[in-house]
């Protein structure tokens, strides 16, 4: 799948990501957690380090490496680090927003939008979910009406990651009553008249991630800022969702591995009745079960990455990876926290943050139930 040179380059990239986390994220994380938003400098620093849109062509300032393994390395290292709020902000740009701006755009649009995204001066978001519409993309009600050379956009979105920081927002809007062919993607400039941000939502976890409500009141969006043709939106979303779900799966497995490592360290040091708690049979069995499940998940996710590189990752396989690994992440966090006893409930221990940050994984990017529905339909039932 790779040459020795490729492997060396990816290993060097992994070291770059680790250094970036140590120097640009760790020192500021608690401040950003308290503020419930990362500073925009995080994205500029990521751009300077070459961590944003590494697969973009060099003519736009990208790394020119059309190899999703670089994205996977960033997802893996951030998932392992425990800095999930920052991880989601950067992964959103790399794995969710950038594919639309690379694959659904004209050369003129790419020239306008990609350079800023790559340097981190421009922060991107995508707005699909609405107050009354979750995983059902076909139920989107935000409307865009064509008037001359502009669309007039009206509606509201919620649970939008990077919502407070975003400069460009890809908005899924209804341009006709047709349930599937009636969706169109528009790129909205945050400075546009009629665009407003609601509150930065107060979440259980991912505290450093700005998750917001967005409102569009007669926002005039140039036709030149439409992605593809009118009515292409549903197909564009469906085509790109597998990569988003694979990104979440990569982070889930890495987080599970990190949680297990933290727990093993703790149970070998912590004693009860004069004996390390890890030596009790119940603890050993719990750890053995989790270690096995994580190993199985890692092999499956690595295979999914290989399939994605070959252009063979299907929506069904991505759904399997997403629901299984994220449910595993929640289960690992739950069972490992128990082994920490009362200390696991303390914020000073990383396990407590892994625990609360894991819970959203089975919800965003498509709930576990929606993933099972996708798989079930493919089975013909």
mmCIF file of C-alpha atoms in Angstrom, residues 39-375:
data_model
loop_
_atom_site.group_PDB
_atom_site.id
_atom_site.type_symbol
_atom_site.label_atom_id
_atom_site.label_comp_id
_atom_site.label_asym_id
_atom_site.label_seq_id
_atom_site.Cartn_x
_atom_site.Cartn_y
_atom_site.Cartn_z
ATOM 1 C CA UNK A 39 -8.524 31.000 19.934
ATOM 2 C CA UNK A 40 -8.271 31.545 16.201
ATOM 3 C CA UNK A 41 -4.502 31.316 16.610
ATOM 4 C CA UNK A 42 -4.891 27.528 16.827
ATOM 5 C CA UNK A 43 -5.892 27.394 13.161
ATOM 6 C CA UNK A 44 -3.143 29.794 12.076
ATOM 7 C CA UNK A 45 -0.573 27.715 13.945
ATOM 8 C CA UNK A 46 -1.935 24.537 12.356
ATOM 9 C CA UNK A 47 -1.692 26.165 8.947
ATOM 10 C CA UNK A 48 1.892 27.247 9.571
ATOM 11 C CA UNK A 49 2.766 23.683 10.591
ATOM 12 C CA UNK A 50 1.255 22.266 7.404
ATOM 13 C CA UNK A 51 -1.559 20.461 9.206
ATOM 14 C CA UNK A 52 -4.491 21.991 7.340
ATOM 15 C CA UNK A 53 -5.777 20.450 4.094
ATOM 16 C CA UNK A 54 -2.512 18.562 3.428
ATOM 17 C CA UNK A 55 -4.057 17.038 0.305
ATOM 18 C CA UNK A 56 -4.688 20.410 -1.374
ATOM 19 C CA UNK A 57 -2.665 21.191 -4.518
ATOM 20 C CA UNK A 58 0.572 23.103 -3.999
ATOM 21 C CA UNK A 59 -0.627 25.959 -6.216
ATOM 22 C CA UNK A 60 -3.063 26.914 -3.436
ATOM 23 C CA UNK A 61 -0.471 26.514 -0.684
ATOM 24 C CA UNK A 62 -1.335 22.937 0.226
ATOM 25 C CA UNK A 63 0.959 19.998 0.714
ATOM 26 C CA UNK A 64 0.069 18.470 -2.620
ATOM 27 C CA UNK A 65 -0.241 15.022 -1.030
ATOM 28 C CA UNK A 66 -3.537 13.441 -2.141
ATOM 29 C CA UNK A 67 -3.159 10.735 0.496
ATOM 30 C CA UNK A 68 -5.783 10.539 3.240
ATOM 31 C CA UNK A 69 -3.314 8.798 5.556
ATOM 32 C CA UNK A 70 -2.026 12.260 6.512
ATOM 33 C CA UNK A 71 -5.534 13.201 7.638
ATOM 34 C CA UNK A 72 -5.813 9.888 9.479
ATOM 35 C CA UNK A 73 -2.542 10.526 11.326
ATOM 36 C CA UNK A 74 -3.798 13.890 12.556
ATOM 37 C CA UNK A 75 -7.113 12.346 13.648
ATOM 38 C CA UNK A 76 -5.276 9.490 15.354
ATOM 39 C CA UNK A 77 -2.851 11.642 17.322
ATOM 40 C CA UNK A 78 -5.507 14.128 18.413
ATOM 41 C CA UNK A 79 -7.849 11.298 19.407
ATOM 42 C CA UNK A 80 -5.082 9.824 21.504
ATOM 43 C CA UNK A 81 -4.200 13.184 23.089
ATOM 44 C CA UNK A 82 -7.564 13.688 24.767
ATOM 45 C CA UNK A 83 -7.944 17.194 23.360
ATOM 46 C CA UNK A 84 -11.194 16.310 21.644
ATOM 47 C CA UNK A 85 -12.570 19.835 21.306
ATOM 48 C CA UNK A 86 -9.536 21.007 19.383
ATOM 49 C CA UNK A 87 -9.489 17.749 17.429
ATOM 50 C CA UNK A 88 -13.013 18.268 16.130
ATOM 51 C CA UNK A 89 -12.278 21.855 15.068
ATOM 52 C CA UNK A 90 -9.297 20.861 12.930
ATOM 53 C CA UNK A 91 -10.767 17.598 11.645
ATOM 54 C CA UNK A 92 -13.848 19.509 10.552
ATOM 55 C CA UNK A 93 -11.690 21.624 8.247
ATOM 56 C CA UNK A 94 -9.633 18.702 6.925
ATOM 57 C CA UNK A 95 -12.125 15.871 6.696
ATOM 58 C CA UNK A 96 -15.499 17.569 6.314
ATOM 59 C CA UNK A 97 -15.252 21.085 4.856
ATOM 60 C CA UNK A 98 -12.249 20.795 2.550
ATOM 61 C CA UNK A 99 -13.580 17.895 0.402
ATOM 62 C CA UNK A 100 -16.465 20.103 -0.743
ATOM 63 C CA UNK A 101 -14.110 22.965 -1.561
ATOM 64 C CA UNK A 102 -11.698 20.661 -3.379
ATOM 65 C CA UNK A 103 -14.145 18.480 -5.291
ATOM 66 C CA UNK A 104 -17.352 20.473 -5.807
ATOM 67 C CA UNK A 105 -15.818 23.789 -6.861
ATOM 68 C CA UNK A 106 -14.654 25.600 -9.953
ATOM 69 C CA UNK A 107 -11.039 26.697 -10.299
ATOM 70 C CA UNK A 108 -12.109 30.278 -9.530
ATOM 71 C CA UNK A 109 -13.839 29.198 -6.323
ATOM 72 C CA UNK A 110 -10.833 27.157 -5.223
ATOM 73 C CA UNK A 111 -8.581 30.179 -5.793
ATOM 74 C CA UNK A 112 -10.834 32.276 -3.561
ATOM 75 C CA UNK A 113 -11.419 29.858 -0.701
ATOM 76 C CA UNK A 114 -8.609 27.316 -0.395
ATOM 77 C CA UNK A 115 -5.561 29.507 0.376
ATOM 78 C CA UNK A 116 -7.151 30.995 3.497
ATOM 79 C CA UNK A 117 -8.375 27.603 4.657
ATOM 80 C CA UNK A 118 -4.875 26.157 4.254
ATOM 81 C CA UNK A 119 -3.146 28.960 6.194
ATOM 82 C CA UNK A 120 -5.782 28.941 8.932
ATOM 83 C CA UNK A 121 -6.731 32.569 8.304
ATOM 84 C CA UNK A 122 -10.127 31.308 7.141
ATOM 85 C CA UNK A 123 -12.059 28.904 9.358
ATOM 86 C CA UNK A 124 -14.698 26.714 7.782
ATOM 87 C CA UNK A 125 -17.900 25.079 8.994
ATOM 88 C CA UNK A 126 -20.736 23.106 7.468
ATOM 89 C CA UNK A 127 -24.374 23.673 8.391
ATOM 90 C CA UNK A 128 -26.689 20.715 7.880
ATOM 91 C CA UNK A 129 -28.521 20.064 11.163
ATOM 92 C CA UNK A 130 -31.619 22.141 11.929
ATOM 93 C CA UNK A 131 -33.655 22.547 15.129
ATOM 94 C CA UNK A 132 -36.308 20.214 13.729
ATOM 95 C CA UNK A 133 -34.110 18.046 11.508
ATOM 96 C CA UNK A 134 -31.246 15.880 12.731
ATOM 97 C CA UNK A 135 -29.872 12.982 10.725
ATOM 98 C CA UNK A 136 -32.635 13.184 8.085
ATOM 99 C CA UNK A 137 -30.891 15.254 5.404
ATOM 100 C CA UNK A 138 -33.907 15.092 3.142
ATOM 101 C CA UNK A 139 -35.950 16.879 5.802
ATOM 102 C CA UNK A 140 -33.893 20.097 5.641
ATOM 103 C CA UNK A 141 -36.195 23.129 5.597
ATOM 104 C CA UNK A 142 -33.768 26.077 5.276
ATOM 105 C CA UNK A 143 -34.774 27.650 1.972
ATOM 106 C CA UNK A 144 -32.837 29.429 -0.781
ATOM 107 C CA UNK A 145 -34.854 31.253 -3.437
ATOM 108 C CA UNK A 146 -33.162 32.301 -6.665
ATOM 109 C CA UNK A 147 -33.549 35.990 -7.468
ATOM 110 C CA UNK A 148 -31.468 37.044 -10.456
ATOM 111 C CA UNK A 149 -27.819 36.274 -9.781
ATOM 112 C CA UNK A 150 -28.331 35.716 -6.038
ATOM 113 C CA UNK A 151 -30.056 33.225 -3.777
ATOM 114 C CA UNK A 152 -32.044 34.620 -0.856
ATOM 115 C CA UNK A 153 -31.381 32.334 2.089
ATOM 116 C CA UNK A 154 -33.694 31.951 5.100
ATOM 117 C CA UNK A 155 -33.629 29.495 7.976
ATOM 118 C CA UNK A 156 -31.728 28.337 11.038
ATOM 119 C CA UNK A 157 -29.135 25.681 11.798
ATOM 120 C CA UNK A 158 -27.995 24.237 15.111
ATOM 121 C CA UNK A 159 -25.183 22.144 16.625
ATOM 122 C CA UNK A 160 -22.743 23.690 14.134
ATOM 123 C CA UNK A 161 -19.110 22.940 15.026
ATOM 124 C CA UNK A 162 -16.744 25.924 14.593
ATOM 125 C CA UNK A 163 -19.940 27.987 14.543
ATOM 126 C CA UNK A 164 -18.611 31.004 16.426
ATOM 127 C CA UNK A 165 -15.224 31.089 14.711
ATOM 128 C CA UNK A 166 -16.321 30.261 11.169
ATOM 129 C CA UNK A 167 -15.638 32.698 8.313
ATOM 130 C CA UNK A 168 -17.131 30.470 5.600
ATOM 131 C CA UNK A 169 -20.135 28.227 6.161
ATOM 132 C CA UNK A 170 -21.288 25.584 3.694
ATOM 133 C CA UNK A 171 -25.062 25.658 4.058
ATOM 134 C CA UNK A 172 -27.412 22.913 2.917
ATOM 135 C CA UNK A 173 -30.576 24.638 1.706
ATOM 136 C CA UNK A 174 -33.753 23.648 -0.063
ATOM 137 C CA UNK A 175 -34.111 25.117 -3.548
ATOM 138 C CA UNK A 176 -37.104 23.041 -4.632
ATOM 139 C CA UNK A 177 -39.737 20.803 -2.991
ATOM 140 C CA UNK A 178 -38.148 17.624 -4.375
ATOM 141 C CA UNK A 179 -37.041 15.629 -1.314
ATOM 142 C CA UNK A 180 -33.595 14.726 -2.663
ATOM 143 C CA UNK A 181 -32.989 16.764 -5.810
ATOM 144 C CA UNK A 182 -34.211 19.867 -4.018
ATOM 145 C CA UNK A 183 -31.086 20.413 -1.902
ATOM 146 C CA UNK A 184 -28.285 22.783 -2.897
ATOM 147 C CA UNK A 185 -25.045 23.697 -1.120
ATOM 148 C CA UNK A 186 -24.211 27.400 -0.797
ATOM 149 C CA UNK A 187 -21.042 28.902 0.677
ATOM 150 C CA UNK A 188 -21.988 31.786 2.957
ATOM 151 C CA UNK A 189 -19.556 34.502 4.005
ATOM 152 C CA UNK A 190 -19.945 35.201 7.716
ATOM 153 C CA UNK A 191 -19.850 38.943 6.965
ATOM 154 C CA UNK A 192 -22.957 38.718 4.777
ATOM 155 C CA UNK A 193 -25.853 40.927 5.790
ATOM 156 C CA UNK A 194 -28.587 38.903 7.471
ATOM 157 C CA UNK A 195 -26.241 36.220 8.782
ATOM 158 C CA UNK A 196 -26.088 35.972 12.576
ATOM 159 C CA UNK A 197 -24.749 33.604 15.173
ATOM 160 C CA UNK A 198 -26.847 32.416 18.070
ATOM 161 C CA UNK A 199 -25.438 31.332 21.392
ATOM 162 C CA UNK A 200 -22.357 29.224 21.814
ATOM 163 C CA UNK A 201 -24.112 26.104 23.090
ATOM 164 C CA UNK A 202 -23.371 24.911 26.626
ATOM 165 C CA UNK A 203 -22.424 21.260 26.173
ATOM 166 C CA UNK A 204 -21.719 18.280 28.399
ATOM 167 C CA UNK A 205 -18.284 17.774 26.815
ATOM 168 C CA UNK A 206 -16.064 19.106 24.020
ATOM 169 C CA UNK A 207 -15.960 22.332 26.008
ATOM 170 C CA UNK A 208 -13.290 24.006 23.877
ATOM 171 C CA UNK A 209 -15.289 23.408 20.687
ATOM 172 C CA UNK A 210 -17.563 26.323 19.722
ATOM 173 C CA UNK A 211 -20.843 24.652 18.802
ATOM 174 C CA UNK A 212 -23.454 27.156 17.745
ATOM 175 C CA UNK A 213 -26.792 28.126 16.360
ATOM 176 C CA UNK A 214 -26.673 29.983 13.032
ATOM 177 C CA UNK A 215 -29.432 32.128 11.548
ATOM 178 C CA UNK A 216 -30.038 33.309 7.980
ATOM 179 C CA UNK A 217 -32.485 36.166 7.406
ATOM 180 C CA UNK A 218 -32.734 37.141 3.742
ATOM 181 C CA UNK A 219 -29.023 36.496 3.269
ATOM 182 C CA UNK A 220 -28.094 37.182 -0.352
ATOM 183 C CA UNK A 221 -25.670 34.548 -1.618
ATOM 184 C CA UNK A 222 -24.185 35.009 -5.113
ATOM 185 C CA UNK A 223 -24.853 32.203 -7.565
ATOM 186 C CA UNK A 224 -21.067 32.208 -7.968
ATOM 187 C CA UNK A 225 -20.882 30.830 -4.411
ATOM 188 C CA UNK A 226 -22.989 27.765 -5.128
ATOM 189 C CA UNK A 227 -21.235 24.387 -5.041
ATOM 190 C CA UNK A 228 -21.925 22.477 -8.238
ATOM 191 C CA UNK A 229 -25.314 22.682 -9.887
ATOM 192 C CA UNK A 230 -28.588 23.500 -8.233
ATOM 193 C CA UNK A 231 -30.043 20.311 -6.794
ATOM 194 C CA UNK A 232 -26.692 18.543 -6.364
ATOM 195 C CA UNK A 233 -26.584 19.040 -2.598
ATOM 196 C CA UNK A 234 -27.984 15.733 -1.411
ATOM 197 C CA UNK A 235 -25.663 13.690 -3.615
ATOM 198 C CA UNK A 236 -22.678 15.830 -2.555
ATOM 199 C CA UNK A 237 -23.494 15.285 1.111
ATOM 200 C CA UNK A 238 -23.997 11.546 0.710
ATOM 201 C CA UNK A 239 -20.710 11.224 -1.200
ATOM 202 C CA UNK A 240 -18.660 12.986 1.473
ATOM 203 C CA UNK A 241 -20.288 11.602 4.632
ATOM 204 C CA UNK A 242 -18.325 8.293 4.567
ATOM 205 C CA UNK A 243 -15.033 10.169 4.962
ATOM 206 C CA UNK A 244 -16.448 12.191 7.857
ATOM 207 C CA UNK A 245 -17.573 8.989 9.550
ATOM 208 C CA UNK A 246 -14.215 7.312 8.973
ATOM 209 C CA UNK A 247 -12.502 10.319 10.563
ATOM 210 C CA UNK A 248 -14.661 9.888 13.676
ATOM 211 C CA UNK A 249 -13.899 6.163 13.725
ATOM 212 C CA UNK A 250 -10.148 6.814 13.609
ATOM 213 C CA UNK A 251 -10.429 9.212 16.540
ATOM 214 C CA UNK A 252 -12.632 6.754 18.451
ATOM 215 C CA UNK A 253 -10.143 3.890 18.242
ATOM 216 C CA UNK A 254 -7.222 6.151 19.145
ATOM 217 C CA UNK A 255 -9.137 7.478 22.152
ATOM 218 C CA UNK A 256 -9.944 3.933 23.236
ATOM 219 C CA UNK A 257 -6.273 2.984 23.047
ATOM 220 C CA UNK A 258 -5.315 6.040 25.096
ATOM 221 C CA UNK A 259 -7.982 5.376 27.725
ATOM 222 C CA UNK A 260 -6.760 1.794 28.116
ATOM 223 C CA UNK A 261 -3.138 2.966 28.450
ATOM 224 C CA UNK A 262 -4.056 5.510 31.165
ATOM 225 C CA UNK A 263 -6.043 2.849 32.987
ATOM 226 C CA UNK A 264 -3.304 0.236 32.872
ATOM 227 C CA UNK A 265 -0.874 2.738 34.352
ATOM 228 C CA UNK A 266 -3.308 3.569 37.138
ATOM 229 C CA UNK A 267 -4.324 0.028 38.113
ATOM 230 C CA UNK A 268 -0.718 -1.123 38.393
ATOM 231 C CA UNK A 269 0.061 1.683 40.870
ATOM 232 C CA UNK A 270 -3.187 2.001 42.841
ATOM 233 C CA UNK A 271 -3.572 -0.554 45.643
ATOM 234 C CA UNK A 272 -6.522 -1.931 47.557
ATOM 235 C CA UNK A 273 -6.127 -4.340 50.453
ATOM 236 C CA UNK A 274 -2.385 -4.108 49.858
ATOM 237 C CA UNK A 275 -2.626 -5.350 46.260
ATOM 238 C CA UNK A 276 -2.587 -3.453 42.932
ATOM 239 C CA UNK A 277 -6.215 -3.268 41.808
ATOM 240 C CA UNK A 278 -5.211 -4.418 38.351
ATOM 241 C CA UNK A 279 -4.251 -7.806 39.780
ATOM 242 C CA UNK A 280 -7.822 -8.635 40.821
ATOM 243 C CA UNK A 281 -9.431 -11.107 38.458
ATOM 244 C CA UNK A 282 -12.413 -8.862 37.752
ATOM 245 C CA UNK A 283 -10.068 -6.032 36.741
ATOM 246 C CA UNK A 284 -7.910 -8.312 34.584
ATOM 247 C CA UNK A 285 -10.944 -9.702 32.796
ATOM 248 C CA UNK A 286 -12.334 -6.226 32.135
ATOM 249 C CA UNK A 287 -9.010 -5.045 30.752
ATOM 250 C CA UNK A 288 -8.555 -8.215 28.693
ATOM 251 C CA UNK A 289 -11.985 -7.793 27.119
ATOM 252 C CA UNK A 290 -11.406 -4.127 26.283
ATOM 253 C CA UNK A 291 -7.890 -4.744 24.936
ATOM 254 C CA UNK A 292 -9.271 -7.419 22.615
ATOM 255 C CA UNK A 293 -12.160 -5.289 21.359
ATOM 256 C CA UNK A 294 -9.871 -2.314 20.740
ATOM 257 C CA UNK A 295 -7.418 -4.493 18.802
ATOM 258 C CA UNK A 296 -10.221 -5.842 16.623
ATOM 259 C CA UNK A 297 -11.522 -2.318 16.015
ATOM 260 C CA UNK A 298 -8.054 -1.061 15.096
ATOM 261 C CA UNK A 299 -7.651 -3.742 12.426
ATOM 262 C CA UNK A 300 -11.063 -2.939 10.960
ATOM 263 C CA UNK A 301 -10.469 0.816 10.906
ATOM 264 C CA UNK A 302 -7.034 0.390 9.323
ATOM 265 C CA UNK A 303 -8.698 -1.710 6.642
ATOM 266 C CA UNK A 304 -11.309 1.016 6.124
ATOM 267 C CA UNK A 305 -8.531 3.582 5.659
ATOM 268 C CA UNK A 306 -6.905 1.290 3.077
ATOM 269 C CA UNK A 307 -10.244 0.949 1.280
ATOM 270 C CA UNK A 308 -10.704 4.718 1.329
ATOM 271 C CA UNK A 309 -7.280 5.197 -0.236
ATOM 272 C CA UNK A 310 -8.313 2.851 -3.048
ATOM 273 C CA UNK A 311 -11.636 4.651 -3.503
ATOM 274 C CA UNK A 312 -13.509 1.573 -2.287
ATOM 275 C CA UNK A 313 -14.958 2.753 1.052
ATOM 276 C CA UNK A 314 -18.722 2.424 0.787
ATOM 277 C CA UNK A 315 -21.331 4.290 2.823
ATOM 278 C CA UNK A 316 -22.310 0.994 4.434
ATOM 279 C CA UNK A 317 -18.780 0.065 5.507
ATOM 280 C CA UNK A 318 -18.211 3.586 6.851
ATOM 281 C CA UNK A 319 -21.462 3.309 8.811
ATOM 282 C CA UNK A 320 -20.288 0.012 10.317
ATOM 283 C CA UNK A 321 -16.987 1.581 11.344
ATOM 284 C CA UNK A 322 -18.592 4.696 12.753
ATOM 285 C CA UNK A 323 -21.200 3.078 14.976
ATOM 286 C CA UNK A 324 -19.060 0.201 16.194
ATOM 287 C CA UNK A 325 -15.970 2.199 17.125
ATOM 288 C CA UNK A 326 -17.810 5.102 18.739
ATOM 289 C CA UNK A 327 -19.986 2.795 20.837
ATOM 290 C CA UNK A 328 -16.773 0.975 21.790
ATOM 291 C CA UNK A 329 -15.172 4.283 22.781
ATOM 292 C CA UNK A 330 -18.091 5.038 25.110
ATOM 293 C CA UNK A 331 -17.965 1.530 26.567
ATOM 294 C CA UNK A 332 -14.203 1.672 27.153
ATOM 295 C CA UNK A 333 -14.467 5.050 28.870
ATOM 296 C CA UNK A 334 -17.346 3.835 31.048
ATOM 297 C CA UNK A 335 -15.698 0.612 32.185
ATOM 298 C CA UNK A 336 -12.252 2.133 32.677
ATOM 299 C CA UNK A 337 -13.567 5.043 34.733
ATOM 300 C CA UNK A 338 -15.044 2.464 37.129
ATOM 301 C CA UNK A 339 -11.561 1.090 37.736
ATOM 302 C CA UNK A 340 -10.412 4.539 38.863
ATOM 303 C CA UNK A 341 -13.061 4.583 41.568
ATOM 304 C CA UNK A 342 -13.788 8.033 42.992
ATOM 305 C CA UNK A 343 -10.693 9.487 41.351
ATOM 306 C CA UNK A 344 -12.195 8.770 37.955
ATOM 307 C CA UNK A 345 -14.893 11.322 38.718
ATOM 308 C CA UNK A 346 -12.331 14.059 39.293
ATOM 309 C CA UNK A 347 -11.592 16.458 36.422
ATOM 310 C CA UNK A 348 -7.872 16.355 37.210
ATOM 311 C CA UNK A 349 -7.738 12.794 35.909
ATOM 312 C CA UNK A 350 -7.770 12.480 32.101
ATOM 313 C CA UNK A 351 -10.250 9.590 32.277
ATOM 314 C CA UNK A 352 -13.058 11.939 33.356
ATOM 315 C CA UNK A 353 -12.606 14.096 30.263
ATOM 316 C CA UNK A 354 -12.305 11.089 27.974
ATOM 317 C CA UNK A 355 -15.580 9.914 29.494
ATOM 318 C CA UNK A 356 -17.649 13.057 28.846
ATOM 319 C CA UNK A 357 -16.077 13.781 25.458
ATOM 320 C CA UNK A 358 -16.793 10.265 24.225
ATOM 321 C CA UNK A 359 -20.554 10.511 24.579
ATOM 322 C CA UNK A 360 -21.164 12.790 21.577
ATOM 323 C CA UNK A 361 -19.338 10.399 19.257
ATOM 324 C CA UNK A 362 -22.355 8.108 18.939
ATOM 325 C CA UNK A 363 -24.559 11.078 18.023
ATOM 326 C CA UNK A 364 -22.864 13.510 15.641
ATOM 327 C CA UNK A 365 -21.865 12.512 12.145
ATOM 328 C CA UNK A 366 -25.007 10.331 12.133
ATOM 329 C CA UNK A 367 -26.380 8.587 15.208
ATOM 330 C CA UNK A 368 -25.767 4.927 15.915
ATOM 331 C CA UNK A 369 -29.395 4.275 15.046
ATOM 332 C CA UNK A 370 -29.034 5.928 11.625
ATOM 333 C CA UNK A 371 -25.854 3.930 10.979
ATOM 334 C CA UNK A 372 -27.709 0.704 11.725
ATOM 335 C CA UNK A 373 -30.545 1.823 9.456
ATOM 336 C CA UNK A 374 -28.079 2.317 6.586
ATOM 337 C CA UNK A 375 -26.610 -1.124 7.158
#
